[in-house]
Coordinates of C-alpha atoms in Angstrom, one line a residue:
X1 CA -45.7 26.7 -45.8
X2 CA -43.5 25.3 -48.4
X3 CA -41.6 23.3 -46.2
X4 CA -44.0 20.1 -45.7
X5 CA -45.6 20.0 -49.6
X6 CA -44.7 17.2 -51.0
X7 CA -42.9 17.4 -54.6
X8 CA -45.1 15.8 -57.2
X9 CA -42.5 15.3 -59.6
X10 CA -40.0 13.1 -57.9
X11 CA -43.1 11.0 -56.3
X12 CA -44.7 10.5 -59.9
X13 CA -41.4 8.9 -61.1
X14 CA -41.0 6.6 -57.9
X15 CA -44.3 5.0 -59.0
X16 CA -43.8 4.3 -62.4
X17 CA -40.4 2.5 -61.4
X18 CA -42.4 0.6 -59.1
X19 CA -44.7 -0.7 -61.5
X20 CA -41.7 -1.6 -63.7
X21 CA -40.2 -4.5 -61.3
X22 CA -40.4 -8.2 -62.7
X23 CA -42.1 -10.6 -60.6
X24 CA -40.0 -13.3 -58.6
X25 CA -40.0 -16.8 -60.1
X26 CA -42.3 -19.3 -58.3
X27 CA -40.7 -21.8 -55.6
X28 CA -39.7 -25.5 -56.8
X29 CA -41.3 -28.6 -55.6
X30 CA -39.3 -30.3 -52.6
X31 CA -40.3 -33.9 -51.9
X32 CA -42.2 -34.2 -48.7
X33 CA -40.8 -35.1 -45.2
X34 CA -41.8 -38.5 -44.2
X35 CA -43.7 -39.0 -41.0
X36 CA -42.2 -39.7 -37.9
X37 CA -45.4 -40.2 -35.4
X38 CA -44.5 -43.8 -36.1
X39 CA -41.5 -43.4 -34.4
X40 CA -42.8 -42.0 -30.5
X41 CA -45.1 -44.4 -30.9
X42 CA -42.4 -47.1 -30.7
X43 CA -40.3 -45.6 -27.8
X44 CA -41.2 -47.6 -24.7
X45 CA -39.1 -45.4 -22.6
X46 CA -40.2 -42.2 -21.4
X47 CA -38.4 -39.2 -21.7
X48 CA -36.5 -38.6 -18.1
X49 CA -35.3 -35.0 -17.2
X50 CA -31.1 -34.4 -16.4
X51 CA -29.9 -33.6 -13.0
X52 CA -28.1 -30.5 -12.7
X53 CA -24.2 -31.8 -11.5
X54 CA -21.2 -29.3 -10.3
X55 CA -19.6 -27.3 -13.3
X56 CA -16.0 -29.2 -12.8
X57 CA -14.2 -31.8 -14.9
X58 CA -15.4 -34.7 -12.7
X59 CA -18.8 -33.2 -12.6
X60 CA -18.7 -32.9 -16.5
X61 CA -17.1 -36.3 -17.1
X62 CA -20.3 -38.0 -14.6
X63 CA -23.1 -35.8 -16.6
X64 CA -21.6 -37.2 -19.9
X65 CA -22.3 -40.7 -18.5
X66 CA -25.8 -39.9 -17.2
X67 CA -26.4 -38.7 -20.8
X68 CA -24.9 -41.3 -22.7
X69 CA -26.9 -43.4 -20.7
X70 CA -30.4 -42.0 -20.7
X71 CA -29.6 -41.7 -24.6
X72 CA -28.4 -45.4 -25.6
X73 CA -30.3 -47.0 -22.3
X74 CA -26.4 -48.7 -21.4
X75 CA -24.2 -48.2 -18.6
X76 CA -21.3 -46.9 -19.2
X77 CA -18.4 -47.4 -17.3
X78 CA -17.6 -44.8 -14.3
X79 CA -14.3 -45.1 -14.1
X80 CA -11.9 -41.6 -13.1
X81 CA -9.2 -41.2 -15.2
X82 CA -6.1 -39.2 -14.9
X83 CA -7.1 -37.2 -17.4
X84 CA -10.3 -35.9 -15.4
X85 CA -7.7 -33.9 -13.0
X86 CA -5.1 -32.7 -15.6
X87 CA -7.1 -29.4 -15.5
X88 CA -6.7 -29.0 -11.9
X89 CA -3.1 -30.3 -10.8
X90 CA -1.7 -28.2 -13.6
X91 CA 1.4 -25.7 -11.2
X92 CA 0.4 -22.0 -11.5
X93 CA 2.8 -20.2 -14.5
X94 CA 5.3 -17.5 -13.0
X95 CA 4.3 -14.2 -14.2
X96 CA 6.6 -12.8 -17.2
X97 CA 9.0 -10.6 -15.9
X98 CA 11.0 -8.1 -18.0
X99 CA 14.7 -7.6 -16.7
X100 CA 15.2 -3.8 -15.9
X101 CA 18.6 -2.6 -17.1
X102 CA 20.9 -1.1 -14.7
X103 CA 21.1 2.4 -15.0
X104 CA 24.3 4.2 -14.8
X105 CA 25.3 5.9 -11.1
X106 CA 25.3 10.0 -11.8
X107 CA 26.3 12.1 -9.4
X108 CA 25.6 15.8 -8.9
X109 CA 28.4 18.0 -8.6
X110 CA 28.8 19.1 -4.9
X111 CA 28.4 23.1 -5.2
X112 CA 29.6 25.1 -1.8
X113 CA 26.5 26.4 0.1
X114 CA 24.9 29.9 -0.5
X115 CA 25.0 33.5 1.5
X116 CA 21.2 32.3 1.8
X117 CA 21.4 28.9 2.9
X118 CA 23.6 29.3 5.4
X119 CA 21.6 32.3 7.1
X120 CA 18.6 29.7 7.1
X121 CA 20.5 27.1 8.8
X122 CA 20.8 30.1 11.9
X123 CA 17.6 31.2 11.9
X124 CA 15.8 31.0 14.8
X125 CA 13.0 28.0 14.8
X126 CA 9.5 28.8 16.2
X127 CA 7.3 26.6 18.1
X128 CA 3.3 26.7 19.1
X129 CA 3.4 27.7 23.0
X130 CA 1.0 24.8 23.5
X131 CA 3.1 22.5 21.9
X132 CA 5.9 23.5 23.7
X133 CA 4.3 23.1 27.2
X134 CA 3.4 20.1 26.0
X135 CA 7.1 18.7 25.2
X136 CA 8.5 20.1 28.5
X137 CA 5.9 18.7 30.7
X138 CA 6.5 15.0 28.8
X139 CA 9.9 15.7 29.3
X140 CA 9.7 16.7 33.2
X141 CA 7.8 13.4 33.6
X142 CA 10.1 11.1 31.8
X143 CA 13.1 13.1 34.3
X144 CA 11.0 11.7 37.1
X145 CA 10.5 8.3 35.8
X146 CA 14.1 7.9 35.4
X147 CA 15.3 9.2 38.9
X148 CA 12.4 6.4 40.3
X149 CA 13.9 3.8 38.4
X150 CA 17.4 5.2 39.6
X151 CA 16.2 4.6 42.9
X152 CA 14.6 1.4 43.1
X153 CA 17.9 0.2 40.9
X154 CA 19.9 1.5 43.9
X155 CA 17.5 0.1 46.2
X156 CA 17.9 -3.3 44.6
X157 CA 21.5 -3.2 44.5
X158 CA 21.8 -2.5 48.1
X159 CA 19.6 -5.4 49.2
X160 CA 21.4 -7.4 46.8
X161 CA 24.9 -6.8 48.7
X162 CA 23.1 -7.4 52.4
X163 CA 22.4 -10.7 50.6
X164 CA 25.6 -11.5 49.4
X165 CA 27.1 -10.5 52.7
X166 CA 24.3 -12.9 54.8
X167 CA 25.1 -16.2 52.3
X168 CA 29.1 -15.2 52.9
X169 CA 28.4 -15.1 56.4
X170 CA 26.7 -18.6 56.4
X171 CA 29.1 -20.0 54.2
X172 CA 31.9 -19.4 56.9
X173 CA 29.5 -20.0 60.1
X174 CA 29.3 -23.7 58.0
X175 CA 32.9 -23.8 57.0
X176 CA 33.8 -23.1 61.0
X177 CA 31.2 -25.9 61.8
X178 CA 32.2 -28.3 60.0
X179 CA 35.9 -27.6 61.2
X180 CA 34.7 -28.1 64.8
X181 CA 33.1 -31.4 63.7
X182 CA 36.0 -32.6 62.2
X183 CA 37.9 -31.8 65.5
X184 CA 35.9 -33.5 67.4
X185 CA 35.5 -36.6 64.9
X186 CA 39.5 -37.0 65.0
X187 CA 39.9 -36.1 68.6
X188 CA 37.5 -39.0 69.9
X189 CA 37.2 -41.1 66.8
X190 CA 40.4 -41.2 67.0
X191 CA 41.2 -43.1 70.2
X192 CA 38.8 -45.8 69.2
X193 CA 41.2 -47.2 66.8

């Protein structure tokens, strides 16, 4: 199969080009770093771990204390400033909104109505059978609902009137009392005097 040997003339020519690259200059001298195991020998204090504090601007303003503090070893002072809420009381921006222009009214020309369209507006208009029994049974229902109410309305107005009539009749039995008390009041009050 010619497909997988390998062409020894191109490879051959690789290899000699390889052979030809210059070699990299060498590396300069750098002084040396000085030694600092001196240094965490000296540090009295040991190393503390942060807290983990709420992810908000008072929240970030305390951690920067704690870490100023664990890093210089003085307090700092805790004071809130206005500027720790600026974030926070800052009113919410009204969205942009683009003006739409008014369009021009267009109206359609009135055209008089078809052969066709009016023949449609006569046609006859068909209806399920079981929706229809439906509707007239609702409807039958709603007839008798309304001739009850009819009634008891009536009903109510007539008892109404027997009431009106029974306080006008005991308005004037009081009117015809107190006339008879006012009779006899002047009739033998009267002689007193």
């Amino acid at each position: 199969m010619a497909l997988f040997k390998k062409k020894e003339k191109k490879g051959g020519v690789k290899m000699q080009k390889m052979e030809e690259i210059p070699r990299l200059p060498e590396l300069p001298q750098l002084p040396e770093l000085p030694d600092f195991s001196d240094l965490e020998e000296k540090s009295e204090e040991p190393m503390t771990q942060l807290p983990s504090l709420p992810s908000n601007s008072l929240g970030n303003k305390f951690s920067q204390n704690i870490i100023k503090e664990a890093v210089s070893g003085k307090k700092e002072n805790m004071g809130i400033g206005a500027d720790d809420f600026a974030e926070e009381l800052q009113p919410m921006q009204r969205p942009m909104i683009r003006e739409v222009p008014e369009r021009e009214s267009f109206s359609y020309p009135s055209y008089p109505k078809t052969e066709k369209q009016m023949v449609r507006e006569s046609e006859p208009l068909f209806i399920r059978i079981d929706r229809f029994e439906e509707g007239s049974q609702t409807f039958d229902e709603v007839k008798k609902q309304i001739s009850e109410i009819e009634k008891m309305f009536g009903d109510v107005k007539k008892i109404k009137e027997k009431e009106e009539n029974e306080i006008k009749m005991w308005e004037d039995e009081i009117k015809q009392i107190k006339e008879k008390i006012e009779k006899i009041d002047s009739d033998i009050f009267s002689k007193l005097d």
